[in-house]
mmCIF file of C-alpha atoms in Angstrom:
data_model
loop_
_atom_site.group_PDB
_atom_site.id
_atom_site.type_symbol
_atom_site.label_atom_id
_atom_site.label_comp_id
_atom_site.label_asym_id
_atom_site.label_seq_id
_atom_site.Cartn_x
_atom_site.Cartn_y
_atom_site.Cartn_z
ATOM 1 C CA UNK L 8 110.218 58.652 153.518
ATOM 2 C CA UNK L 9 107.114 57.678 151.591
ATOM 3 C CA UNK L 10 106.113 61.341 151.420
ATOM 4 C CA UNK L 11 109.488 62.349 149.996
ATOM 5 C CA UNK L 12 109.349 59.591 147.389
ATOM 6 C CA UNK L 13 105.822 60.580 146.409
ATOM 7 C CA UNK L 14 106.899 64.208 146.077
ATOM 8 C CA UNK L 15 109.869 63.274 143.870
ATOM 9 C CA UNK L 16 107.716 61.063 141.649
ATOM 10 C CA UNK L 17 105.126 63.791 141.210
ATOM 11 C CA UNK L 18 107.838 66.352 140.512
ATOM 12 C CA UNK L 19 109.572 64.147 137.932
ATOM 13 C CA UNK L 20 106.209 63.424 136.341
ATOM 14 C CA UNK L 21 105.605 67.158 136.027
ATOM 15 C CA UNK L 22 108.967 67.881 134.367
ATOM 16 C CA UNK L 23 108.811 64.808 132.128
ATOM 17 C CA UNK L 24 109.307 65.694 128.475
ATOM 18 C CA UNK L 25 106.225 65.353 126.295
ATOM 19 C CA UNK L 26 106.091 62.709 123.619
ATOM 20 C CA UNK L 27 107.556 64.132 120.406
ATOM 21 C CA UNK L 28 106.473 62.727 117.038
ATOM 22 C CA UNK L 29 107.834 63.257 113.543
ATOM 23 C CA UNK L 30 105.025 65.706 112.778
ATOM 24 C CA UNK L 31 105.974 67.748 115.844
ATOM 25 C CA UNK L 32 109.551 68.021 114.552
ATOM 26 C CA UNK L 33 108.303 69.070 111.102
ATOM 27 C CA UNK L 34 106.050 71.676 112.697
ATOM 28 C CA UNK L 35 108.936 73.052 114.776
ATOM 29 C CA UNK L 36 111.121 73.330 111.660
ATOM 30 C CA UNK L 37 108.370 75.162 109.737
ATOM 31 C CA UNK L 38 107.727 77.579 112.603
ATOM 32 C CA UNK L 39 111.464 78.183 113.054
ATOM 33 C CA UNK L 40 111.808 78.986 109.337
ATOM 34 C CA UNK L 41 108.809 81.351 109.393
ATOM 35 C CA UNK L 42 110.051 83.149 112.519
ATOM 36 C CA UNK L 43 113.517 83.482 110.974
ATOM 37 C CA UNK L 44 112.068 84.957 107.754
ATOM 38 C CA UNK L 45 109.919 87.431 109.722
ATOM 39 C CA UNK L 46 112.891 88.545 111.838
ATOM 40 C CA UNK L 47 115.048 88.912 108.706
ATOM 41 C CA UNK L 48 112.326 90.970 107.032
ATOM 42 C CA UNK L 49 111.894 93.164 110.103
ATOM 43 C CA UNK L 50 115.666 93.682 110.328
ATOM 44 C CA UNK L 51 115.847 94.995 106.741
ATOM 45 C CA UNK L 52 112.974 97.478 106.995
ATOM 46 C CA UNK L 53 111.857 100.436 109.071
ATOM 47 C CA UNK L 54 109.902 97.937 111.171
ATOM 48 C CA UNK L 55 113.135 97.176 113.080
ATOM 49 C CA UNK L 56 112.904 100.475 114.969
ATOM 50 C CA UNK L 57 109.244 99.801 115.685
ATOM 51 C CA UNK L 58 110.102 96.318 116.938
ATOM 52 C CA UNK L 59 112.618 97.746 119.412
ATOM 53 C CA UNK L 60 110.030 100.287 120.585
ATOM 54 C CA UNK L 61 107.451 97.540 121.143
ATOM 55 C CA UNK L 62 110.051 95.534 123.064
ATOM 56 C CA UNK L 63 110.631 98.489 125.407
ATOM 57 C CA UNK L 64 106.870 98.839 125.980
ATOM 58 C CA UNK L 65 106.547 95.115 126.744
ATOM 59 C CA UNK L 66 109.362 95.335 129.306
ATOM 60 C CA UNK L 67 107.663 98.361 130.860
ATOM 61 C CA UNK L 68 104.359 96.449 130.955
ATOM 62 C CA UNK L 69 106.092 93.488 132.642
ATOM 63 C CA UNK L 70 107.523 95.789 135.321
ATOM 64 C CA UNK L 71 104.076 97.333 135.833
ATOM 65 C CA UNK L 72 102.598 93.848 136.230
ATOM 66 C CA UNK L 73 105.234 92.810 138.775
ATOM 67 C CA UNK L 74 104.628 95.893 140.922
ATOM 68 C CA UNK L 75 100.871 95.819 140.259
ATOM 69 C CA UNK L 76 100.571 99.324 138.763
ATOM 70 C CA UNK L 77 96.834 99.027 138.096
ATOM 71 C CA UNK L 78 96.373 102.332 136.245
ATOM 72 C CA UNK L 79 99.256 101.631 133.831
ATOM 73 C CA UNK L 80 97.981 98.101 133.210
ATOM 74 C CA UNK L 81 94.486 99.481 132.559
ATOM 75 C CA UNK L 82 95.903 101.935 129.980
ATOM 76 C CA UNK L 83 97.816 99.116 128.273
ATOM 77 C CA UNK L 84 94.716 96.903 128.108
ATOM 78 C CA UNK L 85 92.623 99.703 126.561
ATOM 79 C CA UNK L 86 95.172 100.795 123.956
ATOM 80 C CA UNK L 87 96.556 97.449 122.751
ATOM 81 C CA UNK L 88 93.889 96.964 120.042
ATOM 82 C CA UNK L 89 94.270 100.525 118.761
ATOM 83 C CA UNK L 90 98.059 100.087 118.766
ATOM 84 C CA UNK L 91 97.899 96.984 116.559
ATOM 85 C CA UNK L 92 95.698 98.777 114.008
ATOM 86 C CA UNK L 93 98.037 101.790 114.070
ATOM 87 C CA UNK L 94 101.062 99.562 113.381
ATOM 88 C CA UNK L 95 99.316 97.996 110.364
ATOM 89 C CA UNK L 96 98.434 101.447 108.973
ATOM 90 C CA UNK L 97 101.887 102.954 109.515
ATOM 91 C CA UNK L 98 103.747 99.999 107.993
ATOM 92 C CA UNK L 99 101.273 99.255 105.202
ATOM 93 C CA UNK L 100 103.919 99.790 102.449
ATOM 94 C CA UNK L 101 106.325 97.304 104.069
ATOM 95 C CA UNK L 102 103.575 94.714 104.595
ATOM 96 C CA UNK L 103 102.401 95.125 101.007
ATOM 97 C CA UNK L 104 105.953 94.719 99.707
ATOM 98 C CA UNK L 105 106.461 91.549 101.779
ATOM 99 C CA UNK L 106 103.224 90.005 100.456
ATOM 100 C CA UNK L 107 104.134 90.931 96.867
ATOM 101 C CA UNK L 108 107.537 89.271 97.234
ATOM 102 C CA UNK L 109 105.877 86.167 98.691
ATOM 103 C CA UNK L 110 103.451 86.058 95.772
ATOM 104 C CA UNK L 111 106.234 86.353 93.197
ATOM 105 C CA UNK L 112 108.150 83.360 94.579
ATOM 106 C CA UNK L 113 105.625 80.800 93.254
ATOM 107 C CA UNK L 114 106.729 78.261 95.853
ATOM 108 C CA UNK L 115 103.994 75.729 95.091
ATOM 109 C CA UNK L 116 104.543 75.730 91.319
ATOM 110 C CA UNK L 117 108.305 75.391 91.781
ATOM 111 C CA UNK L 118 107.839 72.357 94.014
ATOM 112 C CA UNK L 119 105.098 70.718 91.916
ATOM 113 C CA UNK L 120 105.502 71.757 88.258
ATOM 114 C CA UNK L 121 102.294 70.249 86.796
ATOM 115 C CA UNK L 122 102.422 69.525 83.103
ATOM 116 C CA UNK L 123 99.173 71.327 82.397
ATOM 117 C CA UNK L 124 100.675 74.582 83.691
ATOM 118 C CA UNK L 125 100.246 77.336 81.140
ATOM 119 C CA UNK L 126 103.186 77.498 78.778
ATOM 120 C CA UNK L 127 104.970 80.834 78.685
ATOM 121 C CA UNK L 128 106.017 82.300 75.386
ATOM 122 C CA UNK L 129 109.439 83.653 74.618
ATOM 123 C CA UNK L 130 109.558 87.209 75.960
ATOM 124 C CA UNK L 131 111.783 88.760 73.310
ATOM 125 C CA UNK L 132 113.999 87.723 70.431
ATOM 126 C CA UNK L 133 117.765 87.527 70.073
ATOM 127 C CA UNK L 134 117.620 90.566 67.799
ATOM 128 C CA UNK L 135 115.972 92.555 70.591
ATOM 129 C CA UNK L 136 118.715 91.495 73.017
ATOM 130 C CA UNK L 137 121.417 92.676 70.631
ATOM 131 C CA UNK L 138 119.635 95.977 69.950
ATOM 132 C CA UNK L 139 119.231 96.733 73.668
ATOM 133 C CA UNK L 140 122.855 95.900 74.484
ATOM 134 C CA UNK L 141 124.108 97.946 71.530
ATOM 135 C CA UNK L 142 122.001 100.978 72.471
ATOM 136 C CA UNK L 143 122.996 100.742 76.131
ATOM 137 C CA UNK L 144 126.725 100.915 75.505
ATOM 138 C CA UNK L 145 126.428 103.519 72.765
ATOM 139 C CA UNK L 146 124.655 105.703 75.322
ATOM 140 C CA UNK L 147 127.303 104.837 77.916
ATOM 141 C CA UNK L 148 130.113 105.992 75.598
ATOM 142 C CA UNK L 149 128.620 109.493 75.379
ATOM 143 C CA UNK L 150 127.510 109.500 79.047
ATOM 144 C CA UNK L 151 123.893 109.912 78.035
ATOM 145 C CA UNK L 152 121.580 109.060 80.939
ATOM 146 C CA UNK L 153 119.053 106.329 80.221
ATOM 147 C CA UNK L 154 116.442 104.265 82.051
ATOM 148 C CA UNK L 155 114.950 101.205 80.304
ATOM 149 C CA UNK L 156 112.381 99.046 82.101
ATOM 150 C CA UNK L 157 111.825 95.542 80.731
ATOM 151 C CA UNK L 158 108.424 94.171 81.713
ATOM 152 C CA UNK L 159 108.101 90.487 82.603
ATOM 153 C CA UNK L 160 105.099 88.681 84.127
ATOM 154 C CA UNK L 161 103.698 91.614 86.136
ATOM 155 C CA UNK L 162 102.083 94.168 83.830
ATOM 156 C CA UNK L 163 103.178 97.781 84.281
ATOM 157 C CA UNK L 164 100.078 99.432 82.802
ATOM 158 C CA UNK L 165 99.789 102.014 85.575
ATOM 159 C CA UNK L 166 103.314 103.279 84.819
ATOM 160 C CA UNK L 167 102.771 103.007 81.066
ATOM 161 C CA UNK L 168 99.919 105.520 81.341
ATOM 162 C CA UNK L 169 102.247 108.120 82.895
ATOM 163 C CA UNK L 170 104.325 108.288 79.696
ATOM 164 C CA UNK L 171 103.870 109.000 75.998
ATOM 165 C CA UNK L 172 102.692 106.088 73.875
ATOM 166 C CA UNK L 173 105.170 104.932 71.207
ATOM 167 C CA UNK L 174 104.379 101.278 70.347
ATOM 168 C CA UNK L 175 107.361 100.646 68.091
ATOM 169 C CA UNK L 176 109.752 97.792 67.357
ATOM 170 C CA UNK L 177 112.878 97.930 69.531
ATOM 171 C CA UNK L 178 115.894 99.238 67.636
ATOM 172 C CA UNK L 179 119.156 100.623 68.961
ATOM 173 C CA UNK L 180 118.786 103.766 66.831
ATOM 174 C CA UNK L 181 115.364 104.574 68.280
ATOM 175 C CA UNK L 182 116.484 103.976 71.878
ATOM 176 C CA UNK L 183 119.532 106.214 71.380
ATOM 177 C CA UNK L 184 117.380 108.921 69.818
ATOM 178 C CA UNK L 185 114.829 108.812 72.659
ATOM 179 C CA UNK L 186 117.464 109.520 75.315
ATOM 180 C CA UNK L 187 119.282 112.184 73.302
ATOM 181 C CA UNK L 188 119.645 115.425 75.276
ATOM 182 C CA UNK L 189 117.159 118.251 74.692
ATOM 183 C CA UNK L 190 114.576 116.023 73.004
ATOM 184 C CA UNK L 191 110.948 115.784 74.169
ATOM 185 C CA UNK L 192 111.236 112.112 75.182
ATOM 186 C CA UNK L 193 114.630 111.974 76.907
ATOM 187 C CA UNK L 194 113.375 112.601 80.459
ATOM 188 C CA UNK L 195 111.923 109.640 82.371
ATOM 189 C CA UNK L 196 111.923 105.902 81.699
ATOM 190 C CA UNK L 197 111.255 103.852 78.588
ATOM 191 C CA UNK L 198 108.983 100.832 79.040
ATOM 192 C CA UNK L 199 109.823 97.749 76.947
ATOM 193 C CA UNK L 200 107.359 94.900 76.512
ATOM 194 C CA UNK L 201 108.306 91.824 74.504
ATOM 195 C CA UNK L 202 109.890 93.130 71.284
ATOM 196 C CA UNK L 203 108.372 96.598 71.401
ATOM 197 C CA UNK L 204 108.930 99.989 72.984
ATOM 198 C CA UNK L 205 105.593 100.684 74.657
ATOM 199 C CA UNK L 206 106.033 104.212 75.979
ATOM 200 C CA UNK L 207 108.615 106.813 76.982
ATOM 201 C CA UNK L 208 108.938 109.531 79.660
ATOM 202 C CA UNK L 209 107.302 107.188 82.208
ATOM 203 C CA UNK L 210 107.373 108.099 85.896
ATOM 204 C CA UNK L 211 108.551 105.379 88.287
ATOM 205 C CA UNK L 212 108.230 105.034 92.088
ATOM 206 C CA UNK L 213 111.369 105.955 94.023
ATOM 207 C CA UNK L 214 112.869 103.415 96.404
ATOM 208 C CA UNK L 215 113.048 104.352 100.092
ATOM 209 C CA UNK L 216 115.794 101.783 100.722
ATOM 210 C CA UNK L 217 118.227 103.487 103.113
ATOM 211 C CA UNK L 218 120.974 100.987 102.207
ATOM 212 C CA UNK L 219 121.445 102.493 98.736
ATOM 213 C CA UNK L 220 124.560 104.588 98.286
ATOM 214 C CA UNK L 221 124.070 108.318 98.791
ATOM 215 C CA UNK L 222 125.962 108.996 95.576
ATOM 216 C CA UNK L 223 123.140 107.459 93.537
ATOM 217 C CA UNK L 224 120.692 109.867 91.962
ATOM 218 C CA UNK L 225 116.991 109.810 91.179
ATOM 219 C CA UNK L 226 117.463 107.622 88.089
ATOM 220 C CA UNK L 227 118.986 104.757 90.098
ATOM 221 C CA UNK L 228 116.452 105.090 92.928
ATOM 222 C CA UNK L 229 113.609 104.959 90.427
ATOM 223 C CA UNK L 230 115.102 101.808 88.870
ATOM 224 C CA UNK L 231 115.325 100.086 92.254
ATOM 225 C CA UNK L 232 111.843 101.345 93.150
ATOM 226 C CA UNK L 233 110.152 99.752 90.124
ATOM 227 C CA UNK L 234 112.066 96.504 90.734
ATOM 228 C CA UNK L 235 110.720 96.425 94.309
ATOM 229 C CA UNK L 236 107.067 96.553 93.242
ATOM 230 C CA UNK L 237 107.348 94.298 90.166
ATOM 231 C CA UNK L 238 109.440 91.549 88.601
ATOM 232 C CA UNK L 239 110.774 93.920 85.940
ATOM 233 C CA UNK L 240 114.429 94.319 85.002
ATOM 234 C CA UNK L 241 115.704 97.874 84.591
ATOM 235 C CA UNK L 242 118.853 99.002 82.774
ATOM 236 C CA UNK L 243 120.401 102.275 83.947
ATOM 237 C CA UNK L 244 123.048 104.350 82.218
ATOM 238 C CA UNK L 245 124.630 106.947 84.500
ATOM 239 C CA UNK L 246 124.790 110.466 83.126
ATOM 240 C CA UNK L 247 127.739 111.356 85.370
ATOM 241 C CA UNK L 248 130.013 108.347 84.877
ATOM 242 C CA UNK L 249 128.589 106.425 81.914
ATOM 243 C CA UNK L 250 128.449 103.255 84.046
ATOM 244 C CA UNK L 251 125.768 100.674 83.272
ATOM 245 C CA UNK L 252 123.764 99.129 86.126
ATOM 246 C CA UNK L 253 120.892 96.650 86.423
ATOM 247 C CA UNK L 254 118.053 96.767 88.972
ATOM 248 C CA UNK L 255 116.185 93.525 89.657
ATOM 249 C CA UNK L 256 114.287 92.248 92.698
ATOM 250 C CA UNK L 257 115.049 95.389 94.706
ATOM 251 C CA UNK L 258 118.794 94.922 94.194
ATOM 252 C CA UNK L 259 121.150 97.129 92.189
ATOM 253 C CA UNK L 260 124.011 95.504 90.251
ATOM 254 C CA UNK L 261 126.463 98.254 89.357
ATOM 255 C CA UNK L 262 129.127 98.629 86.659
ATOM 256 C CA UNK L 263 128.208 95.670 84.460
ATOM 257 C CA UNK L 264 129.907 95.039 81.122
ATOM 258 C CA UNK L 265 128.288 94.214 77.785
ATOM 259 C CA UNK L 266 128.849 90.465 78.111
ATOM 260 C CA UNK L 267 127.211 90.326 81.551
ATOM 261 C CA UNK L 268 124.225 92.393 80.390
ATOM 262 C CA UNK L 269 123.722 90.256 77.294
ATOM 263 C CA UNK L 270 123.842 87.034 79.319
ATOM 264 C CA UNK L 271 121.358 88.481 81.808
ATOM 265 C CA UNK L 272 118.923 89.339 79.013
ATOM 266 C CA UNK L 273 119.343 85.906 77.439
ATOM 267 C CA UNK L 274 118.444 84.326 80.785
ATOM 268 C CA UNK L 275 115.256 86.417 80.840
ATOM 269 C CA UNK L 276 114.159 85.420 77.339
ATOM 270 C CA UNK L 277 112.274 82.361 78.580
ATOM 271 C CA UNK L 278 113.207 80.431 75.458
ATOM 272 C CA UNK L 279 111.308 77.258 74.684
ATOM 273 C CA UNK L 280 113.513 74.162 74.833
ATOM 274 C CA UNK L 281 113.061 70.610 73.696
ATOM 275 C CA UNK L 282 112.650 69.491 77.295
ATOM 276 C CA UNK L 283 109.647 67.169 77.611
ATOM 277 C CA UNK L 284 107.937 66.600 80.952
ATOM 278 C CA UNK L 285 106.424 63.251 81.875
ATOM 279 C CA UNK L 286 103.058 63.639 83.560
ATOM 280 C CA UNK L 287 103.221 63.763 87.328
ATOM 281 C CA UNK L 288 100.531 61.131 87.790
ATOM 282 C CA UNK L 289 102.445 58.634 85.661
ATOM 283 C CA UNK L 290 105.370 58.503 88.032
ATOM 284 C CA UNK L 291 108.209 60.643 89.222
ATOM 285 C CA UNK L 292 108.676 63.904 87.347
ATOM 286 C CA UNK L 293 111.572 63.559 84.894
ATOM 287 C CA UNK L 294 113.090 65.565 82.085
ATOM 288 C CA UNK L 295 113.847 63.905 78.758
ATOM 289 C CA UNK L 296 116.032 65.805 76.310
ATOM 290 C CA UNK L 297 116.098 64.925 72.627
ATOM 291 C CA UNK L 298 119.422 63.531 71.544
ATOM 292 C CA UNK L 299 120.559 63.798 67.923
#
């Protein structure tokens, strides 16, 4: 009887749950979030097929281990390091894209907006917004294809060099004239920076997103492609239908009207407001708005 009791006590001691602290719970939540984000990223890229292939190999390796297939296990042990390097090389574009997206989120600065953070100037004026919207829908009326890339924080110098330098103030007349058929500058994209047209006939990277509709042409794929590698906003006018679309953050918003486009551009202006931040070290961060 004493032996049985001793066995039960030892067994219960072995299966006893470890002591869980608040920090352990926080760590579990962080790891769960990271694993979820990785799985979601893998699901939306070509890496999903690779993941399923690796899963099959791991199952095969487990079977080989159970039945003690020494030669197969030896091959696995010798090729695992090479396989990891090969995966990194093959999926370098996807890994680069994931890191770029992580870098653009600015998680730390969103959580702790220090007052001494560099102030950002207004990107473009109200006049520029009106000129872009006017040109876009004038081009849409005549079904004239157009591709206008609006640069934000990430500089697009490498794509600027692929085009013809213009360096002119943005006007609706100039934008319409650039995309007019049978003119030297109509083919390719126009790069807009602040209140100026930087260059025209620029070449953009094409998106390899398989979720995009097959009816979309090169112009739309180029717009999504540049939005995947930068924080730019691209306006597309379809040559076939005259529909206006916007590409931002790797997403394509189709068939937008003038009011929606104008509001989107206004949101991107980064206008200075009268909001005044109290220093973080003086207390809780608050916003004080001036009242007339």
